[in-house]
Structure formats: C-alpha cells, structure tokens
Amino acid sequence: MHGTRTVALPCLFALLSSSYLALADEESPFSATATRTPELDLVADASTPEAEVEQDDIAQDDARTVLAEVPDIESQITLDEAIQLALRNNLDIEIARTVPAVAETAIKQAEGAFDPVGNARYIFSHGEEPTANSLNSADNIASDNWDYGGGISGILPFGLQYSTTTGVDRQETNQTIALLDRRFVARWNADVMLPLMRDFRVNQANMTLRRTRLSRDMSVDDFRTQLTQIVATVEDLYWDLAARRAAVNVATKSLKTAKDLLEQTIVQEEVGVVSRVAVVQARAGVAEREVNLIRAENAKENAHDLLLDALLAPSAAVFEDRELIPRPPQFADYPVDLAVSIQRALQNRPEIEKQKTAVEMAEMEVDLADNQAKPRVDLVASYGTAGQAGRIDQNSVQNAALRSFDRNNLGQPVDEMGNPLSQAQIDAATSALVSSIPIKKNGRDSFDDFFRAGGERSFSAGVQVEVPFFNRTGKGAASQRRIEARRARANVRKQEQLVVREVRQAVRSVESAAKSVRATERRRAAAMESLRAEQERLRLGDSTPFQVLEFDSDLAEAEGQVIEALRGYENAITALERVQGTLLEKRRIEIDDELDR
C-alpha cells in the first residue's frame, strides 16, 4: 500500500502541474518582451481590440453628443480625444475662460474714458420783484426765462480736455424800459485745457487703459497656466485609469490561479497526498486575492469617475452608464536634455511672462507717480460768440423816442418851436427809432450773428500754475512705486529660479521613471522564471501548490510594479512638458481658439 502511494504521488503532481502550466502560460497583462525591447504594452483590458479604433471627428460636434452617439456603453478613447472632450466640457476650464473675457470688457470700459460726452438742457424759470425805477409803469417786474441747449465734452489720450456748448436763452418781461418784451440770445462757447507738465501724456485715464490692457495679458497668462495644469491633470487621470484597469486584470488572473490551486489541493487532500492544513492555506490564498480584486476594482471605478468628471462634467446618469476604456501606454525612450529643457521653460512658461508683465505695470506706475509729483502747468483757452433776436415793445420804444424831446411845464414833449408833439410826430419818431434797431424777430435768427463778420466775439487765453509746497505726498508715492518695481523685478528672477528647479526635478523624474520601468520589467521577468521553476518542481513532486501560489504572488506584485512604473513614466513625461511650457503645443492646443470657444 505504501509503495503504491509512493508511485502515484509523482504521477498526481505531474497531472496537477500540467493543468497549472497551461494556466500560467496564458497571456499576462503585459507583452512578454525581453528587457531590452523598446516597448512594453500596458493592456487596459483583455477584451480590448489590438487594432486602433478610428478617431471620431469631434471638431464639429459637441463632446457629449459624440459619446451619446456611440452605441456601446464601453468606448475606447485615445488621449487626444480625452483632452478634446475636456476642452469642451470641463467646468474648471469654462470658469478659467471667463477671466480673460472679463478683462477684455474692462479694456472697453477704460477706452470709454475717451468717448465724447454729450449733454442737453431745458430749464424754465420765472421771477418777480418790486419796481424800483420810476420809468417802469408796472407795479412789479415779472420775467420768464427759457434756457435750452447742449454740448459735448471729453478728454484725449495725451491729456487735452475740451468742451463746447451752444444754446438759446429766451426772455420775456413786462419792464416798460426794455426795448424787447421777448428776447432771444444765442451763444456758442468752446474751452480747451492742455496740461504741459502734470497729466501730459501720463494721466489717470490713459494709465487706466494701459493698466487694463496689461491686466488682460496677465489674465491670458493665468488662463494658459490653468489650461496647462488641467490638461496635465487629464493626462494623469487617463493613465491612472489605464493602470487601474491593468491592476484589475492582474488581480483577476491571480485569483483564477489561486482558485485552480485550491481545487488541486482539495483533490490532493482527498487522496491523502497533503494534509487539511494545505487546503486551509489555499482557501486563505483565494480569500486574500478576492480582497485584492475588490480593492483593485474599487480603485478602477474611482479612477474612472475622476476621468469622466474631468472630461464631461456629467450628470449622475452618465456616471452610471458610461464606461471609458483608455488606450494602453507604450514605453519608448524619451530623450531629455537638461539645458534644452531649461531654455524652453524660460522662453515658454506663462508664469514668467506674467511676472514680466507685472514689471511693466510697476514701471508704468512709477512713470505715473513721477508725473503726478510735477507742478501743474495748464494752458487754457476759450472762444465764444453770441447773437440776438426778439420782439420789439412798441410802448417801450415810443417812451425811449419821446425822451429825446424837450418837455414843457406840463411835462409834455414839444418840438423845436415849443409846440406839443402831435400823434403823427410821435409815430414818426417811434418808427425812426424802430428802424434804427438791428433786431430780427425769430429765435432761430439769433444764430445768424455766429458767422457774421464783426459779430459779438469773446475769447481768452492764459496759463494756470499750481505748485505744491514740499510735495511730500507726490515724492513719497514715487518712492513707493520704485520700491514696488524693484520687488516686481525680483519676482521675475525668483520665478525663473523656481522654473529651473522644477525642470531639473522633472528631468530627473523622467530619467528615474525610465530606469524604474526597465528595472520592474526585469523583476517581472525574474518572477516569471521563478514561477516556472517552481511549477517544474511541482511537476516533479518537490513542491506544493501553496509554494507555487507564493511565487505567483511575487509575480503579481512584480506586474503591479510594472503597472505603476509605466504610469509614473507617462506622468513624468507630462510633468516635464508642463514645466517646459510645451504641453499645449505638443497637444496642438491654441490659446486663442480656447478663449473663443
């Protein structure tokens, strides 16, 4: 009996190991290429087709519509497609896009400071006062006045302020000594003020416009920085999902191996080859791998949700019914040159451009402060003209005409012979006086004098000077602005120093990540050879399924390290492109197109 059992033992091990060898020879989640092979494929899913799926044309359609038209709930998506979806749908990008748009509207508002301002008026007034002149026959003097007109005023970028007004003043009164009971006076005036020192070319309105333009440029730099970071985040999430899917495949294969070994161990225990303890150990190995698979699947779902959130800003329903399958990454040498990378970063990083713009703005503030510290010397000039029209008061004109005659003892006007004037003589004198008054009747006729040679003109010209004593406010402000400009220039150097450090770290990360990929692949190859050797020992009866399972755990761990190394390598390349400021260029993303999207 004992001899029969001894003979059957190698045969049983051979039978069990042959089935396990068939399992071990199944294709792993990675290509079984040699260490020196330039490419290592990280397969995201065993069901993923090897042929590339043609890229959908998403340039003309909305990204959500593109995915909605895909009949399968599982959609393989390339990295470029993922980035384009994020550019169309990512809410962080949409929020960042509004900042330059707001800055652009601020420029229009600042330009409005140089828009001419029109004004119009219509004012009616009525006044009464007691009579203080014996020549007025009325008990009180009443007058009505209508003032209506308008004008234009404004400022030019170099500081010239201008204004022009025109209008008509209509007056009606009951004064008996006024020749016109209805009078129209039209006026036109123009005033200019040109600063010769303070506010000349460097004034608040002009500086506000320049300031808003620089702020717009800085907001574009901020948008480029945020867009680069978001694109880098999308790439990281993309490769993270690919890694998590590969980890699920590794855990699934390891669980299948453990279950097969458990079945073999149960058979061995039934025929008396192994003890009950071996079965318990095999069951523990299955349970451990079930836990690993659960964790891997949970990590995959979390990574999927993060990528889906970055690409589509989806609703709850989209989270449930959309499955994105990233393309597997490929390992290929990525040559790096530290000096070239630093030069690219110093030329392309938007953070440096923003700091340089801040220096320009600080120097502009210095110019403004220096200008405001100067004395104010303004050249002022004005020019005006006026015209008149109205309705003649016959009683007032007659009284004025009679005042030119002598009077008798009774107070009556008399002619040269001393005889009282007849009505005909009075009318003749009144008509003569009326004809001598150059007054037109209509209000619009009052504008005729504007262009009449020898008309009523007025003008003035001069210089206004304002000199602040000591001027500690202006000098203090200028000193403060110079200090701020020096600080801004220091910030440029500090930002450049930070960029150089980031580039050096990123270059080292790419180099170390490439080495890690090669090292982990060597470990995976070694773990696979060790597993095959242990399988051979199992076939010869020198090992147990539990020991084989331990070597399988080592292989699963090695494959997990390859997954993480490949993911880290892709992320390191993305980080280097980001710190160089070339990530958007690499992905063919134009800032102007994204601002106008």
Coordinates of C-alpha atoms in Angstrom, one line a residue:
M1 CA 0.0 0.0 0.0
H2 CA 2.8 2.3 0.9
G3 CA 4.6 1.6 -2.4
T4 CA 1.6 2.2 -4.4
R5 CA 1.1 5.6 -2.8
T6 CA 4.7 6.5 -3.4
V7 CA 4.4 5.7 -7.1
A8 CA 1.2 7.5 -7.5
L9 CA 2.5 10.8 -5.9
P10 CA 4.7 11.9 -8.8
C11 CA 2.0 11.0 -11.3
L12 CA -0.5 13.1 -9.4
F13 CA 1.9 16.1 -9.2
A14 CA 2.5 15.7 -12.9
L15 CA -1.2 15.7 -13.7
L16 CA -1.9 18.8 -11.5
S17 CA 1.1 20.7 -12.6
S18 CA 0.3 20.2 -16.3
S19 CA -3.1 21.9 -15.8
Y20 CA -1.4 24.7 -13.9
L21 CA 1.3 25.2 -16.6
A22 CA -1.5 25.7 -19.1
L23 CA -2.9 28.4 -16.8
A24 CA 0.5 30.0 -16.3
D25 CA 1.1 30.1 -20.0
E26 CA -1.9 32.3 -20.5
E27 CA -1.1 35.8 -21.8
S28 CA -0.3 38.2 -19.0
P29 CA -1.5 41.9 -18.9
F30 CA 1.9 42.8 -20.4
S31 CA 3.7 41.8 -23.5
A32 CA 6.3 39.1 -22.7
T33 CA 9.1 41.1 -24.5
A34 CA 12.7 41.0 -23.4
T35 CA 14.1 43.6 -21.2
R36 CA 15.8 45.4 -24.0
T37 CA 12.7 45.6 -26.2
P38 CA 11.9 49.3 -26.6
E39 CA 8.1 48.9 -26.0
L40 CA 6.1 47.5 -23.1
D41 CA 2.4 47.4 -23.7
L42 CA 0.2 48.0 -20.7
V43 CA -3.0 46.3 -21.7
A44 CA -6.0 48.0 -20.1
D45 CA -8.4 45.2 -20.7
A46 CA -8.1 41.6 -22.0
S47 CA -11.1 42.3 -24.3
T48 CA -9.5 45.5 -25.8
P49 CA -9.0 45.1 -29.6
E50 CA -5.5 45.3 -30.9
A51 CA -6.4 47.3 -33.9
E52 CA -6.8 51.1 -33.3
V53 CA -10.3 52.5 -33.4
E54 CA -10.6 55.3 -35.8
Q55 CA -10.6 58.7 -34.1
D56 CA -14.0 60.4 -34.1
D57 CA -14.2 63.8 -35.6
I58 CA -15.2 65.9 -32.6
A59 CA -14.2 69.2 -34.0
Q60 CA -17.7 69.9 -35.4
D61 CA -19.9 68.3 -32.7
D62 CA -20.5 68.8 -29.0
A63 CA -18.5 66.3 -27.0
R64 CA -21.5 64.9 -25.1
T65 CA -23.2 64.3 -28.4
V66 CA -20.2 62.4 -29.7
L67 CA -20.3 60.0 -26.8
A68 CA -24.1 59.8 -26.8
E69 CA -24.0 58.6 -30.4
V70 CA -21.6 55.7 -29.5
P71 CA -23.9 52.6 -29.4
D72 CA -21.7 50.6 -26.9
I73 CA -21.7 51.7 -23.3
E74 CA -17.9 50.9 -23.4
S75 CA -16.0 53.3 -25.5
Q76 CA -12.3 53.1 -26.2
I77 CA -10.9 56.6 -26.1
T78 CA -7.5 58.0 -27.1
L79 CA -5.6 60.5 -25.0
D80 CA -6.1 63.3 -27.7
E81 CA -9.9 62.5 -27.7
A82 CA -10.0 62.7 -23.9
I83 CA -8.2 66.1 -24.0
Q84 CA -10.6 67.5 -26.6
L85 CA -13.6 66.3 -24.5
A86 CA -12.1 68.1 -21.5
L87 CA -11.6 71.3 -23.5
R88 CA -15.2 71.3 -24.5
N89 CA -16.8 70.2 -21.2
N90 CA -14.5 70.7 -18.3
L91 CA -16.1 73.2 -15.9
D92 CA -12.8 74.3 -14.5
I93 CA -11.7 75.3 -18.0
E94 CA -15.0 77.1 -18.6
I95 CA -14.6 79.0 -15.4
A96 CA -11.0 79.9 -16.2
R97 CA -12.0 81.0 -19.7
T98 CA -14.3 83.8 -18.3
V99 CA -11.4 85.6 -16.6
P100 CA -9.8 86.9 -19.8
A101 CA -13.2 87.7 -21.2
V102 CA -14.0 89.9 -18.2
A103 CA -10.6 91.5 -18.6
E104 CA -11.4 92.2 -22.2
T105 CA -14.5 94.0 -21.3
A106 CA -12.5 96.1 -18.7
I107 CA -10.5 97.4 -21.7
K108 CA -13.6 98.6 -23.4
Q109 CA -14.7 100.3 -20.2
A110 CA -11.3 102.0 -19.9
E111 CA -11.4 103.1 -23.5
G112 CA -14.8 104.7 -22.7
A113 CA -12.9 107.4 -20.8
F114 CA -12.0 109.0 -24.1
D115 CA -15.5 108.9 -25.5
P116 CA -17.1 112.3 -26.0
V117 CA -19.9 113.1 -23.6
G118 CA -23.0 114.8 -24.9
N119 CA -25.3 116.9 -22.7
A120 CA -28.5 118.7 -23.2
R121 CA -30.6 121.1 -21.0
Y122 CA -34.0 122.7 -20.9
I123 CA -34.7 125.0 -18.0
F124 CA -37.6 127.3 -17.3
S125 CA -37.6 130.0 -14.6
H126 CA -40.0 132.7 -13.5
G127 CA -39.2 135.7 -11.4
E128 CA -40.9 138.7 -9.9
E129 CA -39.6 141.7 -8.0
P130 CA -40.9 145.1 -6.9
T131 CA -40.5 148.1 -9.2
A132 CA -37.6 150.3 -8.2
N133 CA -37.5 152.6 -11.2
S134 CA -40.0 155.4 -11.9
L135 CA -39.6 154.8 -15.6
N136 CA -41.4 151.5 -15.2
S137 CA -45.1 151.9 -15.3
A138 CA -45.8 148.3 -14.0
D139 CA -46.4 147.7 -10.3
N140 CA -43.8 144.9 -10.3
I141 CA -41.3 143.5 -12.7
A142 CA -42.0 139.9 -13.9
S143 CA -39.8 137.9 -16.2
D144 CA -39.9 134.4 -17.7
N145 CA -36.8 132.7 -19.0
W146 CA -36.4 129.5 -21.1
D147 CA -32.8 128.2 -21.4
Y148 CA -32.3 125.2 -23.8
G149 CA -29.2 123.9 -25.5
G150 CA -26.5 121.3 -25.3
G151 CA -22.8 120.5 -25.8
I152 CA -20.0 118.0 -26.0
S153 CA -17.0 117.5 -23.7
G154 CA -14.2 115.0 -23.3
I155 CA -10.5 114.2 -22.9
L156 CA -7.9 113.0 -25.4
P157 CA -5.3 110.4 -24.5
F158 CA -2.5 112.9 -24.3
G159 CA -4.4 114.9 -21.7
L160 CA -6.2 117.7 -23.7
Q161 CA -9.6 118.4 -22.2
Y162 CA -12.2 120.1 -24.4
S163 CA -15.8 121.2 -24.1
T164 CA -18.2 123.1 -26.4
T165 CA -21.7 124.3 -25.6
T166 CA -24.4 126.1 -27.5
G167 CA -27.9 127.2 -26.6
V168 CA -30.6 129.8 -26.7
D169 CA -31.9 131.9 -23.8
R170 CA -35.4 133.2 -24.3
Q171 CA -36.5 136.0 -22.1
E172 CA -39.9 137.7 -21.7
T173 CA -40.5 140.7 -19.3
N174 CA -43.0 143.4 -18.6
Q175 CA -40.5 146.2 -18.0
T176 CA -41.5 149.3 -19.8
I177 CA -37.9 150.5 -20.2
A178 CA -36.9 147.3 -22.1
L179 CA -36.9 147.7 -25.9
L180 CA -37.7 143.9 -26.3
D181 CA -40.5 142.3 -24.5
R182 CA -39.4 138.9 -26.0
R183 CA -35.7 138.4 -26.4
F184 CA -33.6 135.5 -27.8
V185 CA -29.9 135.3 -27.1
A186 CA -27.9 132.5 -28.7
R187 CA -24.4 131.6 -27.5
W188 CA -21.7 129.2 -28.5
N189 CA -18.6 128.6 -26.4
A190 CA -15.5 126.4 -26.7
D191 CA -13.0 125.7 -24.0
V192 CA -9.8 123.7 -24.0
M193 CA -7.2 122.9 -21.4
L194 CA -3.8 121.4 -22.3
P195 CA -1.6 120.2 -19.4
L196 CA 2.1 121.0 -20.1
M197 CA 3.6 119.1 -17.1
R198 CA 1.4 117.1 -14.8
D199 CA -1.1 114.9 -16.7
F200 CA 0.6 115.5 -20.0
R201 CA 0.6 112.1 -21.8
V202 CA 0.7 110.3 -18.4
N203 CA -2.7 110.8 -16.9
Q204 CA -5.2 108.7 -14.9
A205 CA -7.4 107.9 -17.9
N206 CA -4.5 106.9 -20.1
M207 CA -2.9 104.9 -17.3
T208 CA -6.1 103.1 -16.6
L209 CA -6.4 102.0 -20.2
R210 CA -2.8 100.8 -20.2
R211 CA -3.3 99.1 -16.8
T212 CA -6.4 97.2 -18.0
R213 CA -4.5 96.0 -21.2
L214 CA -1.7 94.7 -19.1
S215 CA -4.2 93.0 -16.7
R216 CA -5.8 91.4 -19.8
D217 CA -2.4 90.0 -20.8
M218 CA -1.8 88.7 -17.3
S219 CA -5.2 87.0 -17.2
V220 CA -4.3 85.3 -20.5
D221 CA -1.1 84.0 -18.9
D222 CA -3.1 82.8 -15.9
F223 CA -5.5 81.0 -18.3
R224 CA -2.7 79.4 -20.1
T225 CA -1.2 78.2 -16.8
Q226 CA -4.6 76.8 -15.6
L227 CA -5.3 75.2 -19.0
T228 CA -1.9 73.6 -19.0
Q229 CA -2.5 72.3 -15.5
I230 CA -5.9 70.9 -16.4
V231 CA -4.6 69.2 -19.5
A232 CA -1.8 67.7 -17.4
T233 CA -4.4 66.5 -14.9
V234 CA -6.5 64.9 -17.6
E235 CA -3.4 63.0 -18.9
D236 CA -2.6 61.9 -15.3
L237 CA -6.2 60.7 -14.8
Y238 CA -6.1 59.0 -18.2
W239 CA -3.0 57.0 -17.4
D240 CA -4.2 56.3 -13.9
L241 CA -7.4 54.7 -15.2
A242 CA -5.3 52.6 -17.6
A243 CA -3.1 51.5 -14.7
R244 CA -6.1 50.7 -12.5
R245 CA -7.7 48.6 -15.3
A246 CA -4.5 46.7 -15.7
A247 CA -4.3 46.1 -12.0
V248 CA -7.8 44.6 -12.1
N249 CA -6.6 42.2 -14.8
V250 CA -3.5 41.2 -12.7
A251 CA -5.7 40.6 -9.7
T252 CA -8.2 38.6 -11.7
K253 CA -5.6 36.3 -13.1
S254 CA -4.0 35.9 -9.7
L255 CA -7.4 35.0 -8.2
K256 CA -8.0 32.4 -11.0
T257 CA -4.6 30.9 -10.3
A258 CA -5.5 30.6 -6.6
K259 CA -8.9 29.0 -7.3
D260 CA -7.3 26.4 -9.6
L261 CA -4.7 25.6 -7.0
L262 CA -7.4 25.3 -4.3
E263 CA -9.2 22.7 -6.5
Q264 CA -5.9 20.8 -7.0
T265 CA -5.2 21.0 -3.2
I266 CA -8.6 19.6 -2.4
V267 CA -8.0 16.7 -4.8
Q268 CA -4.6 16.1 -3.1
E269 CA -6.2 16.1 0.3
E270 CA -8.9 13.6 -0.8
V271 CA -6.2 11.1 -2.0
G272 CA -4.2 11.7 1.1
V273 CA -1.2 13.5 -0.5
V274 CA -1.5 16.7 1.6
S275 CA -3.0 17.5 4.9
R276 CA -6.0 19.5 5.8
V277 CA -3.8 22.5 6.6
A278 CA -2.7 22.8 3.0
V279 CA -6.4 23.2 2.0
V280 CA -6.9 25.9 4.6
Q281 CA -3.9 27.7 3.3
A282 CA -5.1 27.5 -0.2
R283 CA -8.5 28.9 0.8
A284 CA -6.7 31.8 2.6
G285 CA -4.8 32.5 -0.6
V286 CA -8.1 32.7 -2.5
A287 CA -9.7 35.0 0.1
E288 CA -6.6 37.2 0.0
R289 CA -6.8 37.5 -3.8
E290 CA -10.5 38.2 -3.6
V291 CA -9.8 41.1 -1.3
N292 CA -7.1 42.3 -3.7
L293 CA -9.5 42.1 -6.6
I294 CA -12.2 44.0 -4.7
R295 CA -9.8 46.8 -3.9
A296 CA -8.5 46.9 -7.5
E297 CA -12.0 47.2 -8.9
N298 CA -12.9 49.9 -6.4
A299 CA -9.7 51.8 -7.3
K300 CA -10.6 51.4 -11.0
E301 CA -14.1 52.8 -10.5
N302 CA -12.8 55.8 -8.6
A303 CA -10.3 56.5 -11.3
H304 CA -13.0 56.1 -13.9
D305 CA -15.3 58.6 -12.1
L306 CA -12.4 61.1 -11.8
L307 CA -11.6 60.9 -15.5
L308 CA -15.3 61.1 -16.5
D309 CA -15.8 64.1 -14.3
A310 CA -12.8 65.9 -15.9
L311 CA -14.0 65.1 -19.5
L312 CA -17.7 65.5 -19.4
A313 CA -18.8 67.2 -16.2
P314 CA -21.5 64.5 -16.3
S315 CA -24.8 64.0 -14.6
A316 CA -25.4 61.1 -12.2
A317 CA -26.9 59.1 -15.0
V318 CA -23.8 59.5 -17.1
F319 CA -21.7 58.2 -14.2
E320 CA -23.7 55.0 -14.2
D321 CA -24.0 54.2 -18.0
R322 CA -20.7 55.4 -19.5
E323 CA -17.5 53.3 -19.4
L324 CA -14.3 54.8 -20.8
I325 CA -11.5 52.5 -21.9
P326 CA -8.2 54.3 -22.2
R327 CA -5.6 53.1 -24.7
P328 CA -2.6 51.2 -23.2
P329 CA 0.6 53.3 -22.9
Q330 CA 3.8 52.2 -24.6
F331 CA 7.2 52.5 -23.2
A332 CA 9.6 54.2 -25.5
D333 CA 12.8 56.1 -24.9
Y334 CA 12.1 59.8 -24.3
P335 CA 15.4 61.7 -24.8
V336 CA 15.9 64.6 -22.4
D337 CA 18.5 67.4 -22.4
L338 CA 18.6 69.5 -19.2
A339 CA 20.0 72.6 -20.9
V340 CA 17.5 72.5 -23.7
S341 CA 14.6 71.9 -21.3
I342 CA 15.6 74.9 -19.1
Q343 CA 15.9 77.1 -22.2
R344 CA 12.4 76.1 -23.4
A345 CA 10.9 76.7 -20.0
L346 CA 12.4 80.1 -19.6
Q347 CA 11.0 81.0 -23.1
N348 CA 7.6 79.4 -22.8
R349 CA 6.4 79.4 -19.2
P350 CA 3.4 81.7 -18.8
E351 CA 4.3 82.3 -15.1
I352 CA 7.4 84.1 -16.2
E353 CA 5.6 86.1 -18.8
K354 CA 3.1 87.1 -16.2
Q355 CA 5.9 88.3 -13.9
K356 CA 7.5 90.3 -16.7
T357 CA 4.1 91.9 -17.4
A358 CA 3.9 92.8 -13.7
V359 CA 7.3 94.5 -14.0
E360 CA 6.0 96.5 -17.0
M361 CA 2.9 97.5 -15.0
A362 CA 5.1 98.5 -12.0
E363 CA 7.3 100.7 -14.2
M364 CA 4.2 102.3 -15.6
E365 CA 3.1 103.1 -12.1
V366 CA 6.5 104.7 -11.5
D367 CA 6.0 106.9 -14.5
L368 CA 2.6 107.9 -13.3
A369 CA 3.8 108.7 -9.8
D370 CA 6.7 110.8 -11.2
N371 CA 4.3 112.7 -13.4
Q372 CA 1.9 113.4 -10.6
A373 CA 4.7 114.8 -8.5
K374 CA 5.4 117.6 -11.0
P375 CA 3.8 121.0 -10.7
R376 CA 0.6 121.6 -12.6
V377 CA 1.0 124.0 -15.6
D378 CA -2.0 124.1 -17.8
L379 CA -2.6 126.1 -21.0
V380 CA -6.2 127.3 -21.1
A381 CA -8.1 129.0 -23.9
S382 CA -11.8 129.8 -24.6
Y383 CA -13.7 131.3 -27.5
G384 CA -17.3 132.3 -27.8
T385 CA -19.8 134.2 -29.9
A386 CA -23.3 135.4 -29.3
G387 CA -26.3 136.5 -31.4
Q388 CA -29.6 138.2 -30.5
A389 CA -33.2 138.4 -31.8
G390 CA -36.5 139.4 -30.4
R391 CA -39.9 141.2 -30.5
I392 CA -39.9 145.0 -30.1
D393 CA -42.1 146.5 -27.4
Q394 CA -43.8 149.5 -29.1
N395 CA -44.6 151.3 -25.9
S396 CA -41.0 151.0 -24.6
V397 CA -39.7 152.2 -28.0
Q398 CA -42.1 155.2 -28.0
N399 CA -41.1 156.2 -24.5
A400 CA -37.5 155.9 -25.5
A401 CA -38.2 158.1 -28.6
L402 CA -40.0 160.8 -26.6
R403 CA -37.2 161.0 -24.1
S404 CA -35.1 162.6 -26.8
F405 CA -37.5 165.7 -26.9
D406 CA -37.7 168.6 -24.6
R407 CA -40.8 169.0 -22.3
N408 CA -42.9 172.0 -21.4
N409 CA -44.1 172.9 -17.9
L410 CA -46.8 170.3 -18.2
G411 CA -44.3 167.6 -18.9
Q412 CA -45.4 167.2 -22.5
P413 CA -42.8 166.6 -25.2
V414 CA -42.5 169.6 -27.5
D415 CA -40.9 170.2 -30.9
E416 CA -38.3 172.8 -31.7
M417 CA -41.0 175.6 -31.8
G418 CA -42.2 174.7 -28.3
N419 CA -45.4 173.2 -29.5
P420 CA -46.6 169.9 -28.1
L421 CA -45.9 166.9 -30.4
S422 CA -48.8 165.7 -32.5
Q423 CA -49.6 162.0 -32.7
A424 CA -48.1 161.9 -36.2
Q425 CA -44.8 163.4 -34.9
I426 CA -44.8 160.8 -32.1
D427 CA -45.4 157.9 -34.5
A428 CA -42.7 159.2 -36.9
A429 CA -40.2 159.4 -34.1
T430 CA -41.1 155.9 -32.9
S431 CA -40.8 154.5 -36.4
A432 CA -37.4 156.1 -36.9
L433 CA -36.1 154.6 -33.7
V434 CA -37.5 151.2 -34.5
S435 CA -35.8 151.2 -37.9
S436 CA -32.5 152.0 -36.3
I437 CA -32.6 148.9 -34.0
P438 CA -31.0 145.9 -35.9
I439 CA -33.1 143.3 -34.3
K440 CA -34.6 140.2 -36.0
K441 CA -37.8 138.7 -34.8
N442 CA -37.4 134.9 -34.8
G443 CA -35.4 133.0 -32.2
R444 CA -33.5 131.0 -34.9
D445 CA -32.3 134.3 -36.3
S446 CA -30.2 134.8 -33.2
F447 CA -27.8 132.3 -34.6
D448 CA -27.0 134.5 -37.6
D449 CA -24.5 136.5 -35.6
F450 CA -22.4 133.4 -35.0
F451 CA -20.9 133.7 -38.5
R452 CA -21.3 137.4 -39.2
A453 CA -18.0 139.2 -39.6
G454 CA -17.6 141.8 -36.9
G455 CA -20.2 140.0 -34.7
E456 CA -20.0 139.7 -30.9
R457 CA -17.0 137.6 -30.1
S458 CA -15.2 136.8 -26.9
F459 CA -12.0 134.9 -26.2
S460 CA -9.4 134.3 -23.6
A461 CA -6.1 132.5 -23.2
G462 CA -3.7 132.0 -20.4
V463 CA -1.7 129.7 -18.2
Q464 CA -2.7 128.2 -14.8
V465 CA 0.1 127.1 -12.5
E466 CA -0.2 125.0 -9.3
V467 CA 2.9 124.2 -7.3
P468 CA 2.5 122.2 -4.1
F469 CA 4.9 123.2 -1.4
F470 CA 7.3 120.5 -0.2
N471 CA 5.2 117.9 -2.2
R472 CA 5.9 115.1 0.3
T473 CA 2.8 113.2 -0.9
G474 CA 3.9 113.1 -4.5
K475 CA 7.5 112.3 -3.7
G476 CA 6.5 109.6 -1.2
A477 CA 4.2 108.0 -3.8
A478 CA 7.0 108.0 -6.4
S479 CA 9.5 106.3 -3.9
Q480 CA 6.9 103.7 -3.1
R481 CA 6.3 102.8 -6.7
R482 CA 10.0 102.5 -7.3
I483 CA 10.3 100.0 -4.4
E484 CA 7.4 98.0 -5.9
A485 CA 9.0 98.0 -9.3
R486 CA 12.2 96.6 -7.7
R487 CA 10.2 93.9 -6.0
A488 CA 8.5 93.0 -9.3
R489 CA 11.9 92.6 -11.0
A490 CA 13.0 90.4 -8.1
N491 CA 9.8 88.3 -8.5
V492 CA 10.9 87.6 -12.2
R493 CA 14.2 86.3 -11.0
K494 CA 12.6 84.2 -8.3
Q495 CA 10.1 82.7 -10.8
E496 CA 12.9 81.9 -13.2
Q497 CA 14.8 80.2 -10.3
L498 CA 11.7 78.2 -9.4
V499 CA 11.2 77.2 -13.0
V500 CA 14.8 76.0 -13.3
R501 CA 14.4 73.9 -10.2
E502 CA 11.1 72.4 -11.5
V503 CA 12.7 71.5 -14.8
R504 CA 15.7 69.8 -13.1
Q505 CA 13.3 67.8 -10.9
A506 CA 11.2 66.9 -13.9
V507 CA 14.1 65.8 -16.0
R508 CA 15.4 63.6 -13.1
S509 CA 11.9 62.2 -12.7
V510 CA 11.7 61.1 -16.4
E511 CA 15.1 59.5 -16.2
S512 CA 14.4 57.7 -13.0
A513 CA 11.0 56.6 -14.3
A514 CA 12.5 55.1 -17.4
K515 CA 15.0 53.2 -15.2
S516 CA 12.2 52.1 -13.0
V517 CA 10.3 50.7 -15.9
R518 CA 13.3 48.7 -17.1
A519 CA 14.0 47.5 -13.5
T520 CA 10.5 46.4 -12.8
E521 CA 10.3 44.6 -16.1
R522 CA 13.5 42.8 -15.2
R523 CA 11.9 41.8 -11.8
R524 CA 8.8 40.7 -13.6
A525 CA 10.8 38.5 -15.9
A526 CA 12.7 37.1 -13.0
A527 CA 9.5 36.4 -11.1
M528 CA 8.0 34.7 -14.1
E529 CA 11.1 32.5 -14.4
S530 CA 11.0 31.7 -10.7
L531 CA 7.3 30.7 -11.0
R532 CA 8.1 28.4 -14.0
A533 CA 10.9 26.8 -12.0
E534 CA 8.6 26.3 -9.0
Q535 CA 6.0 24.8 -11.4
E536 CA 8.6 22.4 -12.6
R537 CA 9.4 21.4 -9.0
L538 CA 5.7 20.9 -8.5
R539 CA 5.6 18.6 -11.6
L540 CA 8.5 16.6 -10.1
G541 CA 6.9 16.4 -6.7
D542 CA 9.4 18.6 -4.9
S543 CA 7.0 21.5 -4.2
T544 CA 3.4 22.1 -3.2
P545 CA 0.6 24.2 -4.7
F546 CA 0.9 26.6 -1.7
Q547 CA 4.5 27.3 -2.6
V548 CA 3.6 27.8 -6.2
L549 CA 1.0 30.3 -5.0
E550 CA 3.6 32.2 -3.1
F551 CA 5.7 32.6 -6.3
D552 CA 2.5 33.6 -8.1
S553 CA 2.0 36.4 -5.5
D554 CA 5.6 37.6 -6.3
L555 CA 4.7 37.7 -10.0
A556 CA 1.5 39.6 -9.3
E557 CA 3.4 42.1 -7.2
A558 CA 6.1 42.5 -9.9
E559 CA 3.4 43.0 -12.5
G560 CA 1.8 45.7 -10.3
Q561 CA 5.2 47.4 -10.0
V562 CA 5.5 47.4 -13.8
I563 CA 2.0 49.0 -14.0
E564 CA 2.9 51.7 -11.5
A565 CA 6.3 52.3 -13.3
L566 CA 4.6 52.8 -16.7
R567 CA 2.0 55.1 -15.2
G568 CA 4.8 57.1 -13.4
Y569 CA 6.8 57.2 -16.7
E570 CA 3.8 58.7 -18.6
N571 CA 3.1 61.1 -15.8
A572 CA 6.8 62.2 -15.6
I573 CA 6.8 63.0 -19.3
T574 CA 3.6 65.0 -18.9
A575 CA 5.1 66.9 -16.0
L576 CA 8.2 67.7 -18.0
E577 CA 6.2 69.0 -20.9
R578 CA 4.2 71.1 -18.4
V579 CA 7.2 72.7 -16.7
Q580 CA 8.8 73.3 -20.1
G581 CA 5.6 75.2 -21.1
T582 CA 5.3 73.0 -24.2
L583 CA 2.4 70.7 -23.2
L584 CA -0.3 72.7 -25.1
E585 CA 2.0 72.9 -28.1
K586 CA 2.5 69.2 -28.0
R587 CA -1.2 68.6 -27.9
R588 CA -1.8 71.2 -30.7
I589 CA -3.9 73.4 -28.4
E590 CA -4.1 77.1 -29.4
I591 CA -4.9 79.6 -26.7
D592 CA -6.8 81.9 -28.9
D593 CA -9.1 79.1 -30.1
E594 CA -9.7 78.1 -26.5
L595 CA -10.5 81.7 -25.4
D596 CA -13.0 82.0 -28.3
R597 CA -14.6 78.6 -27.7

